[in-house]
Amino acid sequence: AADKIDTIVSLSKRRGFVYPCSEIYGGQKAAWDYGPLGVEMKENLKRQWWRYMVTGREDVVGLDSSVILAPDVWVASGHVATFSDPLTECTSCHKRYRADHLEEAYEEKHGKPPVNGLADLNCPNCGNKGTFTEPKQFSGLLSTHLGPTQDSGSVAYLRPETAQGIFTNFGQVLQTSRKKPPFGIAQMGKSFRNEITPGNFIFRTREFEQMEMEFFVKPGEDEEWQQYWMDQRWNWYTDLGMREENMRWFEHPKEKLSHYSKRTADIEYRFRFGGSEWGELEGVANRTDYDLKAHSEASGTDLHFYDQEANERWTPYVIEPAAGVGRAMLAFLLDAYIEDEAPNAKGVMEKRTVMRLDHRLAPVKVAVLPLSRNAQLSPKAKGLAADLRKNWNIEFDDAGAIGRRYRRQDEIGTPFCVTVDFDTLDDNAVTVRERDTMKQERVSLDQIQAYLGARLIG
Ligand code: ATP
């Protein structure tokens, strides 16, 4: 339901996943800060992506290029001329929208595009029909000035995608990494877009993180490789526990493709925002040889590949899986959130909130809980927590009833709770409780590292 997103927003704030940005100053619209749990989860996501896409493979290497590149890069890439969105404004309530988003929402609802374009649409804010202005193109590039002067000569752009830093370094990576196509260069990092309508929590923000990989292939082999990467990327999400019934492919219609693309397919997730059911999670694009050729021409440095064996020179085609960290995190949170029932202290069933996150994504792996705050139990439990902390992110909590402490851990997705009780002082064993099944097992202290290690792989 649409209110699930509200539940996630409030849980995120209450538990420290995501806070509204600059809230003490009344907030910065549509900007968000990642709290103690959020930053752990975000790093886990990025680590999983990096392992799957880079270090787990022999044919992909990593890169970390600058956020601010030479301004000429963005001219050559086509962004200065064409990276823009159609802006329209309702003449009744003066709310601004992206015209393409309004039309897409109409199409999703009615199964067909509006016959007369914007004239057929009601303003989502005031409800008036046919009140939209003729759309004007609005640049999505965020710019700044470098150095002490603020004239046009000092303008620089904050990157709207990480990809261009990869293309400009293509020649150097080719030389130094001793890779040859088919191979890829991956990078994660912040990107910036002057979005007309940021919103839907961390789904669309002006500052966000991307995880991108440019995979360079021989022209003619591009279609096969695109299919390969589409499959890989789908599997990455499902392997980390995302439910396939909440995912689908969206094929970009030919006439709406970006200026560089031969084919783009998006993985969409059922975000269920009010107004639209599905939203883009990531795109897998065939960028052809557009970027390498454009930079070759504009820079005078020929970014090609020379195949010695075949004595052939060609410009690789590029397949690009491009994902957003925030969008992935939001999708995993929505997907993992469930409500079930658990017995309370008196054995009566009560509602329980569980974040069924894959343990690789869970911000806290193990909570160590002394049964009660006690001069004997607490030091023992603290010692155990310190031991486990060498391997995992551990929470120690000795305040309040044990049942409530379990609930708190369930709500943030902690896979295991380890309870130190009075028997521990005699038998040197602890009770391990698993989040989803709530099954409890007695494990001896000298086995606990191995027990958890076998279950918290990756
Ligand atoms: P949209 O159509 O939603 O604006 P896009 O097609 O412009 O997205 P891409 O250029 O394909 O997005 O960017 C790749 C990925 O980067 C997206 O799938 C998304 O996960 C992420 N992303 C893009 N823009 C934003 C944003 N403003 N906020 C958060 N994530 C974003």
Tab-separated table of C-alpha atoms and ligand atoms in Angstrom:
chain	number	residue	atom	x	y	z
A	1	ALA	CA	0.000	0.000	0.000
A	2	ALA	CA	1.030	3.617	-0.531
A	3	ASP	CA	1.402	4.101	3.206
A	4	LYS	CA	4.226	1.571	3.383
A	5	ILE	CA	6.567	4.211	2.090
A	6	ASP	CA	5.447	6.516	4.933
A	7	THR	CA	6.114	3.706	7.385
A	8	ILE	CA	9.629	3.345	6.000
A	9	VAL	CA	10.248	7.101	6.126
A	10	SER	CA	9.215	7.292	9.765
A	11	LEU	CA	11.035	4.109	10.766
A	12	SER	CA	14.145	5.431	9.013
A	13	LYS	CA	14.048	8.622	11.011
A	14	ARG	CA	13.122	7.003	14.319
A	15	ARG	CA	15.790	4.327	14.141
A	16	GLY	CA	18.565	6.276	12.430
A	17	PHE	CA	18.598	5.049	8.852
A	18	VAL	CA	17.806	8.365	7.162
A	19	TYR	CA	17.180	11.827	8.594
A	20	PRO	CA	15.790	14.929	6.878
A	21	CYS	CA	18.760	17.143	5.952
A	22	SER	CA	19.397	20.316	7.991
A	23	GLU	CA	16.277	19.672	10.011
A	24	ILE	CA	17.270	22.089	12.798
A	25	TYR	CA	16.987	24.848	10.176
A	26	GLY	CA	13.589	23.690	9.022
A	27	GLY	CA	15.012	21.200	6.555
A	28	GLN	CA	16.523	21.358	3.097
A	29	LYS	CA	13.823	20.289	0.672
A	30	ALA	CA	14.191	16.780	-0.696
A	31	ALA	CA	17.657	16.241	0.775
A	32	TRP	CA	18.449	13.487	3.239
A	33	ASP	CA	21.255	12.448	5.562
A	34	TYR	CA	22.173	8.856	6.295
A	35	GLY	CA	22.263	8.078	10.025
A	36	PRO	CA	24.267	5.436	11.914
A	37	LEU	CA	22.243	2.492	10.593
A	38	GLY	CA	21.757	4.006	7.145
A	39	VAL	CA	25.437	4.504	6.570
A	40	GLU	CA	26.149	0.881	7.521
A	41	MET	CA	23.488	-0.416	5.193
A	42	LYS	CA	24.611	1.869	2.386
A	43	GLU	CA	28.216	0.701	2.769
A	44	ASN	CA	27.048	-2.928	2.794
A	45	LEU	CA	25.154	-2.361	-0.442
A	46	LYS	CA	28.121	-0.737	-2.090
A	47	ARG	CA	30.452	-3.495	-0.880
A	48	GLN	CA	28.155	-6.140	-2.344
A	49	TRP	CA	27.996	-4.287	-5.636
A	50	TRP	CA	31.784	-3.868	-5.771
A	51	ARG	CA	32.402	-7.540	-5.025
A	52	TYR	CA	29.879	-8.713	-7.585
A	53	MET	CA	30.866	-6.252	-10.292
A	54	VAL	CA	34.598	-5.727	-9.732
A	55	THR	CA	36.722	-7.815	-7.373
A	56	GLY	CA	34.709	-10.979	-7.926
A	57	ARG	CA	35.475	-10.865	-11.654
A	58	GLU	CA	38.609	-11.028	-13.737
A	59	ASP	CA	37.325	-8.676	-16.435
A	60	VAL	CA	36.374	-5.533	-14.478
A	61	VAL	CA	38.596	-3.001	-12.702
A	62	GLY	CA	37.714	-0.062	-10.467
A	63	LEU	CA	38.200	3.685	-10.698
A	64	ASP	CA	37.518	6.747	-8.577
A	65	SER	CA	37.550	9.856	-10.750
A	66	SER	CA	36.870	13.459	-9.751
A	67	VAL	CA	33.386	14.864	-9.278
A	68	ILE	CA	34.363	18.038	-11.135
A	69	LEU	CA	35.869	17.261	-14.521
A	70	ALA	CA	37.173	19.614	-17.191
A	71	PRO	CA	34.109	21.535	-18.454
A	72	ASP	CA	34.959	20.458	-22.018
A	73	VAL	CA	34.078	16.878	-21.028
A	74	TRP	CA	30.435	17.839	-20.627
A	75	VAL	CA	30.373	19.729	-23.877
A	76	ALA	CA	31.790	16.740	-25.777
A	77	SER	CA	29.542	14.224	-24.024
A	78	GLY	CA	26.484	16.170	-25.145
A	79	HIS	CA	25.346	17.007	-21.619
A	80	VAL	CA	25.689	20.782	-21.932
A	81	ALA	CA	23.504	20.755	-25.043
A	82	THR	CA	21.002	18.014	-24.266
A	83	PHE	CA	20.955	17.012	-20.584
A	84	SER	CA	17.688	18.715	-19.823
A	85	ASP	CA	14.141	17.923	-18.797
A	86	PRO	CA	10.884	19.451	-20.042
A	87	LEU	CA	9.587	21.792	-17.343
A	88	THR	CA	5.926	22.789	-17.175
A	89	GLU	CA	4.048	24.881	-14.633
A	90	CYS	CA	0.392	24.813	-13.642
A	91	THR	CA	-0.991	28.299	-14.294
A	92	SER	CA	-3.554	27.900	-11.467
A	93	CYS	CA	-1.416	26.781	-8.518
A	94	HIS	CA	2.065	27.486	-9.964
A	95	LYS	CA	3.400	24.075	-9.104
A	96	ARG	CA	6.160	22.868	-11.411
A	97	TYR	CA	6.437	19.447	-12.948
A	98	ARG	CA	8.414	17.423	-15.405
A	99	ALA	CA	6.086	17.166	-18.397
A	100	ASP	CA	7.330	13.668	-19.282
A	101	HIS	CA	6.597	12.429	-15.760
A	102	LEU	CA	3.027	13.750	-15.895
A	103	GLU	CA	2.436	11.993	-19.200
A	104	GLU	CA	3.993	8.761	-17.968
A	105	ALA	CA	1.785	8.771	-14.864
A	106	TYR	CA	-1.275	9.271	-17.083
A	107	GLU	CA	-0.226	6.400	-19.307
A	108	GLU	CA	0.353	4.110	-16.347
A	109	LYS	CA	-3.138	4.889	-15.038
A	110	HIS	CA	-5.068	4.787	-18.313
A	111	GLY	CA	-3.040	2.283	-20.300
A	112	LYS	CA	-2.531	4.784	-23.137
A	113	PRO	CA	-0.799	8.136	-23.558
A	114	PRO	CA	-2.920	11.337	-23.399
A	115	VAL	CA	-4.217	12.105	-26.916
A	116	ASN	CA	-3.782	15.868	-26.632
A	117	GLY	CA	-0.675	15.762	-24.461
A	118	LEU	CA	-0.615	18.001	-21.411
A	119	ALA	CA	-3.996	19.559	-22.315
A	120	ASP	CA	-5.687	16.310	-21.212
A	121	LEU	CA	-4.076	16.216	-17.803
A	122	ASN	CA	-5.292	17.357	-14.412
A	123	CYS	CA	-2.797	19.070	-12.144
A	124	PRO	CA	-1.935	16.555	-9.386
A	125	ASN	CA	-1.793	19.443	-6.901
A	126	CYS	CA	-4.904	21.595	-7.563
A	127	GLY	CA	-6.861	19.252	-9.825
A	128	ASN	CA	-7.433	21.800	-12.609
A	129	LYS	CA	-7.345	20.493	-16.144
A	130	GLY	CA	-5.481	21.925	-19.107
A	131	THR	CA	-3.638	24.507	-17.042
A	132	PHE	CA	-0.107	23.547	-17.970
A	133	THR	CA	2.274	25.872	-19.750
A	134	GLU	CA	4.113	24.803	-22.893
A	135	PRO	CA	7.113	22.756	-21.614
A	136	LYS	CA	10.512	24.467	-21.641
A	137	GLN	CA	13.810	22.607	-21.525
A	138	PHE	CA	15.531	22.990	-18.158
A	139	SER	CA	19.176	21.940	-17.762
A	140	GLY	CA	19.796	19.181	-15.273
A	141	LEU	CA	23.443	20.165	-14.797
A	142	LEU	CA	24.404	21.707	-11.476
A	143	SER	CA	27.155	24.209	-11.972
A	144	THR	CA	29.591	26.019	-9.756
A	145	HIS	CA	32.521	28.410	-10.164
A	146	LEU	CA	36.128	27.507	-9.605
A	147	GLY	CA	38.591	30.107	-8.400
A	148	PRO	CA	38.089	33.669	-7.218
A	149	THR	CA	36.086	35.022	-10.168
A	150	GLN	CA	32.503	34.183	-10.988
A	151	ASP	CA	32.462	34.829	-14.718
A	152	SER	CA	31.512	32.415	-17.452
A	153	GLY	CA	35.141	31.337	-17.816
A	154	SER	CA	35.146	29.868	-14.318
A	155	VAL	CA	32.015	27.741	-14.698
A	156	ALA	CA	32.411	24.064	-13.822
A	157	TYR	CA	29.843	21.282	-13.560
A	158	LEU	CA	29.223	18.769	-10.837
A	159	ARG	CA	29.009	15.429	-12.635
A	160	PRO	CA	25.463	14.206	-13.366
A	161	GLU	CA	26.808	10.669	-13.902
A	162	THR	CA	30.065	8.967	-12.974
A	163	ALA	CA	30.435	7.465	-16.451
A	164	GLN	CA	32.307	10.342	-18.112
A	165	GLY	CA	35.225	10.018	-15.693
A	166	ILE	CA	35.501	6.433	-16.914
A	167	PHE	CA	35.474	7.375	-20.589
A	168	THR	CA	38.129	10.078	-20.179
A	169	ASN	CA	40.382	7.579	-18.385
A	170	PHE	CA	39.730	4.753	-20.847
A	171	GLY	CA	43.129	5.019	-22.551
A	172	GLN	CA	45.081	5.124	-19.295
A	173	VAL	CA	43.234	2.179	-17.777
A	174	LEU	CA	43.713	0.202	-20.975
A	175	GLN	CA	47.449	0.805	-20.780
A	176	THR	CA	48.003	0.294	-17.078
A	177	SER	CA	45.593	-2.537	-16.296
A	178	ARG	CA	46.617	-4.737	-19.254
A	179	LYS	CA	42.952	-5.524	-19.900
A	180	LYS	CA	41.447	-5.735	-23.330
A	181	PRO	CA	37.859	-5.824	-24.480
A	182	PRO	CA	35.613	-7.337	-23.399
A	183	PHE	CA	36.404	-5.666	-20.066
A	184	GLY	CA	34.841	-3.121	-17.776
A	185	ILE	CA	35.679	-0.132	-15.580
A	186	ALA	CA	33.479	0.466	-12.558
A	187	GLN	CA	33.049	3.372	-10.213
A	188	MET	CA	30.819	4.440	-7.359
A	189	GLY	CA	30.330	7.939	-6.106
A	190	LYS	CA	28.252	11.056	-5.814
A	191	SER	CA	26.451	12.545	-8.775
A	192	PHE	CA	24.394	15.718	-8.935
A	193	ARG	CA	21.366	16.714	-10.964
A	194	ASN	CA	19.299	19.838	-10.759
A	195	GLU	CA	16.058	17.840	-10.640
A	196	ILE	CA	12.874	19.862	-11.228
A	197	THR	CA	10.843	17.681	-8.925
A	198	PRO	CA	13.009	15.869	-6.416
A	199	GLY	CA	11.008	13.806	-3.988
A	200	ASN	CA	9.647	10.453	-2.946
A	201	PHE	CA	12.123	10.289	-0.084
A	202	ILE	CA	15.566	9.097	-1.227
A	203	PHE	CA	14.251	7.979	-4.641
A	204	ARG	CA	14.989	11.286	-6.343
A	205	THR	CA	17.379	13.796	-4.812
A	206	ARG	CA	19.654	16.423	-6.312
A	207	GLU	CA	22.703	14.855	-4.722
A	208	PHE	CA	22.895	11.077	-4.876
A	209	GLU	CA	25.265	8.150	-5.200
A	210	GLN	CA	25.632	5.993	-8.251
A	211	MET	CA	27.218	2.622	-8.926
A	212	GLU	CA	28.154	2.433	-12.577
A	213	MET	CA	30.145	0.127	-14.782
A	214	GLU	CA	31.128	0.718	-18.399
A	215	PHE	CA	31.796	-2.551	-20.182
A	216	PHE	CA	33.784	-2.185	-23.409
A	217	VAL	CA	33.097	-4.723	-26.145
A	218	LYS	CA	33.774	-5.322	-29.789
A	219	PRO	CA	31.153	-3.705	-32.061
A	220	GLY	CA	28.786	-6.424	-33.163
A	221	GLU	CA	29.038	-8.220	-29.822
A	222	ASP	CA	27.205	-5.433	-28.015
A	223	GLU	CA	23.699	-6.875	-28.163
A	224	GLU	CA	24.737	-10.149	-26.589
A	225	TRP	CA	26.670	-8.389	-23.862
A	226	GLN	CA	23.752	-6.154	-23.068
A	227	GLN	CA	21.587	-9.214	-22.490
A	228	TYR	CA	24.345	-10.716	-20.359
A	229	TRP	CA	24.526	-7.651	-18.120
A	230	MET	CA	20.751	-7.357	-17.901
A	231	ASP	CA	20.677	-10.899	-16.523
A	232	GLN	CA	23.573	-10.242	-14.161
A	233	ARG	CA	22.002	-7.142	-12.739
A	234	TRP	CA	18.593	-8.768	-12.234
A	235	ASN	CA	20.311	-11.619	-10.416
A	236	TRP	CA	22.227	-9.261	-8.156
A	237	TYR	CA	18.991	-7.918	-6.703
A	238	THR	CA	17.272	-11.273	-6.397
A	239	ASP	CA	20.343	-12.922	-4.875
A	240	LEU	CA	20.264	-10.243	-2.179
A	241	GLY	CA	16.694	-11.190	-1.443
A	242	MET	CA	14.610	-8.818	-3.527
A	243	ARG	CA	11.316	-10.434	-4.467
A	244	GLU	CA	10.835	-10.912	-8.192
A	245	GLU	CA	7.131	-10.140	-7.995
A	246	ASN	CA	8.154	-6.565	-7.133
A	247	MET	CA	10.505	-6.240	-10.096
A	248	ARG	CA	10.020	-5.895	-13.820
A	249	TRP	CA	11.838	-4.800	-16.962
A	250	PHE	CA	10.943	-1.614	-18.742
A	251	GLU	CA	12.133	-1.288	-22.310
A	252	HIS	CA	12.699	2.337	-23.375
A	253	PRO	CA	10.777	3.097	-26.579
A	254	LYS	CA	13.155	3.862	-29.467
A	255	GLU	CA	11.941	7.447	-29.883
A	256	LYS	CA	12.617	8.269	-26.229
A	257	LEU	CA	16.165	6.905	-25.966
A	258	SER	CA	18.946	9.169	-24.646
A	259	HIS	CA	21.127	10.767	-27.297
A	260	TYR	CA	23.833	8.098	-26.902
A	261	SER	CA	21.714	4.984	-26.584
A	262	LYS	CA	20.925	2.172	-29.002
A	263	ARG	CA	18.859	0.320	-26.430
A	264	THR	CA	18.095	0.919	-22.749
A	265	ALA	CA	16.239	-1.426	-20.432
A	266	ASP	CA	15.467	-0.477	-16.837
A	267	ILE	CA	14.915	-2.708	-13.881
A	268	GLU	CA	11.886	-1.221	-12.191
A	269	TYR	CA	10.750	-1.784	-8.636
A	270	ARG	CA	7.235	-1.588	-7.305
A	271	PHE	CA	7.884	1.428	-5.063
A	272	ARG	CA	4.151	2.195	-4.893
A	273	PHE	CA	4.503	5.928	-4.629
A	274	GLY	CA	1.180	7.709	-4.620
A	275	GLY	CA	0.465	8.260	-8.296
A	276	SER	CA	2.769	5.631	-9.754
A	277	GLU	CA	3.282	2.017	-8.925
A	278	TRP	CA	6.673	1.417	-10.560
A	279	GLY	CA	9.915	3.379	-10.514
A	280	GLU	CA	13.305	2.922	-12.126
A	281	LEU	CA	15.833	1.098	-10.004
A	282	GLU	CA	18.628	0.939	-12.517
A	283	GLY	CA	19.214	1.225	-16.231
A	284	VAL	CA	21.210	-1.065	-18.499
A	285	ALA	CA	22.111	0.933	-21.591
A	286	ASN	CA	23.934	0.228	-24.806
A	287	ARG	CA	25.839	3.506	-25.169
A	288	THR	CA	27.453	2.348	-28.438
A	289	ASP	CA	30.762	4.036	-29.308
A	290	TYR	CA	29.142	7.444	-28.848
A	291	ASP	CA	31.127	8.674	-25.843
A	292	LEU	CA	34.564	7.352	-26.805
A	293	LYS	CA	34.185	8.790	-30.308
A	294	ALA	CA	32.925	12.140	-29.039
A	295	HIS	CA	35.872	12.454	-26.644
A	296	SER	CA	38.336	11.297	-29.294
A	297	GLU	CA	37.136	14.009	-31.617
A	298	ALA	CA	36.907	16.793	-29.061
A	299	SER	CA	40.159	16.070	-27.199
A	300	GLY	CA	42.316	14.987	-30.084
A	301	THR	CA	43.290	11.827	-28.174
A	302	ASP	CA	42.081	8.789	-30.057
A	303	LEU	CA	40.290	6.513	-27.597
A	304	HIS	CA	40.291	3.291	-29.555
A	305	PHE	CA	41.456	-0.265	-29.081
A	306	TYR	CA	44.182	-1.803	-31.173
A	307	ASP	CA	43.847	-5.556	-31.390
A	308	GLN	CA	47.383	-6.750	-32.041
A	309	GLU	CA	46.538	-10.338	-32.919
A	310	ALA	CA	43.993	-9.386	-35.542
A	311	ASN	CA	45.809	-6.181	-36.447
A	312	GLU	CA	42.534	-4.304	-36.170
A	313	ARG	CA	41.750	-0.904	-34.741
A	314	TRP	CA	38.266	-0.173	-33.474
A	315	THR	CA	36.324	1.948	-30.997
A	316	PRO	CA	34.600	-0.274	-28.456
A	317	TYR	CA	30.868	-0.273	-27.870
A	318	VAL	CA	29.852	0.238	-24.264
A	319	ILE	CA	27.279	-1.560	-22.144
A	320	GLU	CA	26.453	0.360	-18.992
A	321	PRO	CA	24.596	-0.944	-15.950
A	322	ALA	CA	23.938	2.210	-13.874
A	323	ALA	CA	22.354	1.918	-10.443
A	324	GLY	CA	21.532	4.357	-7.656
A	325	VAL	CA	22.607	3.562	-4.107
A	326	GLY	CA	19.702	5.398	-2.468
A	327	ARG	CA	17.119	3.843	-4.754
A	328	ALA	CA	18.501	0.376	-4.141
A	329	MET	CA	18.474	0.970	-0.402
A	330	LEU	CA	14.887	2.208	-0.460
A	331	ALA	CA	13.800	-0.779	-2.549
A	332	PHE	CA	15.521	-3.257	-0.224
A	333	LEU	CA	13.954	-1.598	2.830
A	334	LEU	CA	10.474	-1.651	1.294
A	335	ASP	CA	10.932	-5.228	0.179
A	336	ALA	CA	12.203	-6.470	3.531
A	337	TYR	CA	9.597	-4.786	5.715
A	338	ILE	CA	6.939	-7.129	7.043
A	339	GLU	CA	4.628	-7.339	9.994
A	340	ASP	CA	4.013	-10.686	11.641
A	341	GLU	CA	3.280	-11.921	15.132
A	342	ALA	CA	5.390	-12.953	18.070
A	343	PRO	CA	4.497	-14.055	21.593
A	344	ASN	CA	5.047	-11.467	24.326
A	345	ALA	CA	6.343	-12.216	27.850
A	346	LYS	CA	2.967	-13.676	28.818
A	347	GLY	CA	2.807	-15.854	25.732
A	348	VAL	CA	0.133	-13.710	24.066
A	349	MET	CA	0.646	-13.083	20.348
A	350	GLU	CA	1.462	-9.506	19.450
A	351	LYS	CA	2.235	-7.639	16.279
A	352	ARG	CA	5.930	-7.632	15.390
A	353	THR	CA	7.746	-5.542	12.797
A	354	VAL	CA	10.595	-7.293	11.028
A	355	MET	CA	13.051	-6.035	8.470
A	356	ARG	CA	13.890	-9.269	6.688
A	357	LEU	CA	17.076	-7.919	5.175
A	358	ASP	CA	19.587	-10.306	3.756
A	359	HIS	CA	22.275	-10.588	6.429
A	360	ARG	CA	24.818	-9.108	3.988
A	361	LEU	CA	22.803	-5.877	3.910
A	362	ALA	CA	21.720	-5.750	7.553
A	363	PRO	CA	23.352	-2.782	9.310
A	364	VAL	CA	23.858	-4.668	12.572
A	365	LYS	CA	24.803	-8.334	12.296
A	366	VAL	CA	24.516	-9.414	15.915
A	367	ALA	CA	23.040	-7.869	19.055
A	368	VAL	CA	24.521	-8.966	22.356
A	369	LEU	CA	21.947	-8.764	25.115
A	370	PRO	CA	22.544	-9.588	28.784
A	371	LEU	CA	19.269	-10.927	30.143
A	372	SER	CA	19.246	-8.129	32.685
A	373	ARG	CA	21.552	-5.336	33.732
A	374	ASN	CA	23.595	-7.104	36.317
A	375	ALA	CA	27.095	-6.914	37.824
A	376	GLN	CA	27.923	-10.415	36.595
A	377	LEU	CA	26.073	-10.608	33.289
A	378	SER	CA	26.945	-7.206	31.879
A	379	PRO	CA	30.756	-7.556	31.923
A	380	LYS	CA	30.500	-11.050	30.468
A	381	ALA	CA	28.247	-9.817	27.681
A	382	LYS	CA	30.444	-6.775	27.058
A	383	GLY	CA	33.472	-9.013	26.682
A	384	LEU	CA	31.628	-11.179	24.186
A	385	ALA	CA	30.479	-8.105	22.245
A	386	ALA	CA	34.063	-6.837	22.069
A	387	ASP	CA	35.211	-10.217	20.710
A	388	LEU	CA	32.519	-10.373	18.046
A	389	ARG	CA	33.144	-6.758	17.053
A	390	LYS	CA	36.465	-7.829	15.529
A	391	ASN	CA	34.431	-9.434	12.747
A	392	TRP	CA	31.052	-7.739	12.598
A	393	ASN	CA	29.059	-4.654	13.438
A	394	ILE	CA	27.669	-5.475	16.881
A	395	GLU	CA	25.156	-3.732	19.101
A	396	PHE	CA	25.211	-4.098	22.852
A	397	ASP	CA	21.949	-3.361	24.644
A	398	ASP	CA	21.169	-4.013	28.278
A	399	ALA	CA	18.299	-1.574	28.845
A	400	GLY	CA	14.716	-2.743	29.302
A	401	ALA	CA	12.807	-5.996	28.975
A	402	ILE	CA	14.436	-8.649	26.801
A	403	GLY	CA	11.331	-9.003	24.615
A	404	ARG	CA	11.392	-5.326	23.761
A	405	ARG	CA	15.071	-5.486	22.965
A	406	TYR	CA	14.395	-8.364	20.551
A	407	ARG	CA	11.668	-6.246	18.895
A	408	ARG	CA	14.078	-3.345	18.437
A	409	GLN	CA	16.581	-5.586	16.704
A	410	ASP	CA	13.880	-7.199	14.526
A	411	GLU	CA	12.799	-3.773	13.386
A	412	ILE	CA	16.265	-2.879	12.097
A	413	GLY	CA	16.869	-6.294	10.580
A	414	THR	CA	19.547	-7.693	12.917
A	415	PRO	CA	19.883	-11.367	11.911
A	416	PHE	CA	21.006	-12.693	15.319
A	417	CYS	CA	20.504	-11.810	18.971
A	418	VAL	CA	22.831	-13.432	21.479
A	419	THR	CA	21.565	-13.518	25.041
A	420	VAL	CA	23.826	-13.897	28.034
A	421	ASP	CA	21.868	-15.241	31.009
A	422	PHE	CA	22.595	-16.632	34.455
A	423	ASP	CA	23.150	-20.137	33.096
A	424	THR	CA	25.966	-18.673	30.996
A	425	LEU	CA	27.951	-18.162	34.187
A	426	ASP	CA	27.837	-21.939	34.755
A	427	ASP	CA	27.732	-23.563	31.338
A	428	ASN	CA	29.665	-20.984	29.288
A	429	ALA	CA	26.965	-21.020	26.639
A	430	VAL	CA	24.625	-18.385	25.245
A	431	THR	CA	21.217	-18.373	23.562
A	432	VAL	CA	21.216	-17.396	19.905
A	433	ARG	CA	17.909	-16.219	18.493
A	434	GLU	CA	17.376	-16.029	14.745
A	435	ARG	CA	15.355	-13.063	13.485
A	436	ASP	CA	12.936	-14.612	10.977
A	437	THR	CA	12.070	-17.926	12.643
A	438	MET	CA	12.615	-16.632	16.204
A	439	LYS	CA	14.112	-20.072	16.906
A	440	GLN	CA	16.532	-20.177	19.791
A	441	GLU	CA	19.585	-22.326	20.107
A	442	ARG	CA	22.070	-22.812	22.907
A	443	VAL	CA	25.639	-22.366	21.666
A	444	SER	CA	28.792	-22.690	23.749
A	445	LEU	CA	30.966	-19.598	23.946
A	446	ASP	CA	33.958	-21.295	22.388
A	447	GLN	CA	31.796	-22.139	19.371
A	448	ILE	CA	29.997	-18.843	18.953
A	449	GLN	CA	32.403	-17.224	16.478
A	450	ALA	CA	32.308	-20.298	14.242
A	451	TYR	CA	28.523	-20.586	14.593
A	452	LEU	CA	27.935	-16.990	13.509
A	453	GLY	CA	30.713	-17.107	10.922
A	454	ALA	CA	29.027	-20.014	9.164
A	455	ARG	CA	25.787	-18.029	8.979
A	456	LEU	CA	27.068	-14.551	8.218
A	457	ILE	CA	28.978	-15.219	5.028
A	458	GLY	CA	30.033	-12.381	2.737
B	1	ATP	P1	14.877	9.005	-13.914
B	1	ATP	O1	14.216	8.635	-15.209
B	1	ATP	O2	14.245	8.388	-12.696
B	1	ATP	O3	15.174	10.465	-13.765
B	1	ATP	P2	17.313	8.417	-15.203
B	1	ATP	O4	16.852	7.491	-16.279
B	1	ATP	O5	17.584	9.823	-15.520
B	1	ATP	O6	16.320	8.325	-13.964
B	1	ATP	P3	19.920	7.320	-15.193
B	1	ATP	O7	20.506	8.472	-15.881
B	1	ATP	O8	19.686	6.053	-15.936
B	1	ATP	O9	18.559	7.782	-14.484
B	1	ATP	O10	20.777	7.061	-13.887
B	1	ATP	C1	21.109	5.763	-13.440
B	1	ATP	C2	20.591	5.505	-12.051
B	1	ATP	O11	20.995	6.540	-11.148
B	1	ATP	C3	19.076	5.490	-11.945
B	1	ATP	O12	18.554	4.242	-12.284
B	1	ATP	C4	18.876	5.776	-10.465
B	1	ATP	O13	19.031	4.606	-9.684
B	1	ATP	C5	20.007	6.720	-10.147
B	1	ATP	N1	19.511	8.101	-10.167
B	1	ATP	C6	19.386	8.910	-11.235
B	1	ATP	N2	18.916	10.120	-10.881
B	1	ATP	C7	18.730	10.070	-9.536
B	1	ATP	C8	18.273	11.014	-8.565
B	1	ATP	N3	17.933	12.249	-8.895
B	1	ATP	N4	18.206	10.620	-7.280
B	1	ATP	C9	18.579	9.367	-6.924
B	1	ATP	N5	19.011	8.445	-7.791
B	1	ATP	C10	19.104	8.777	-9.082
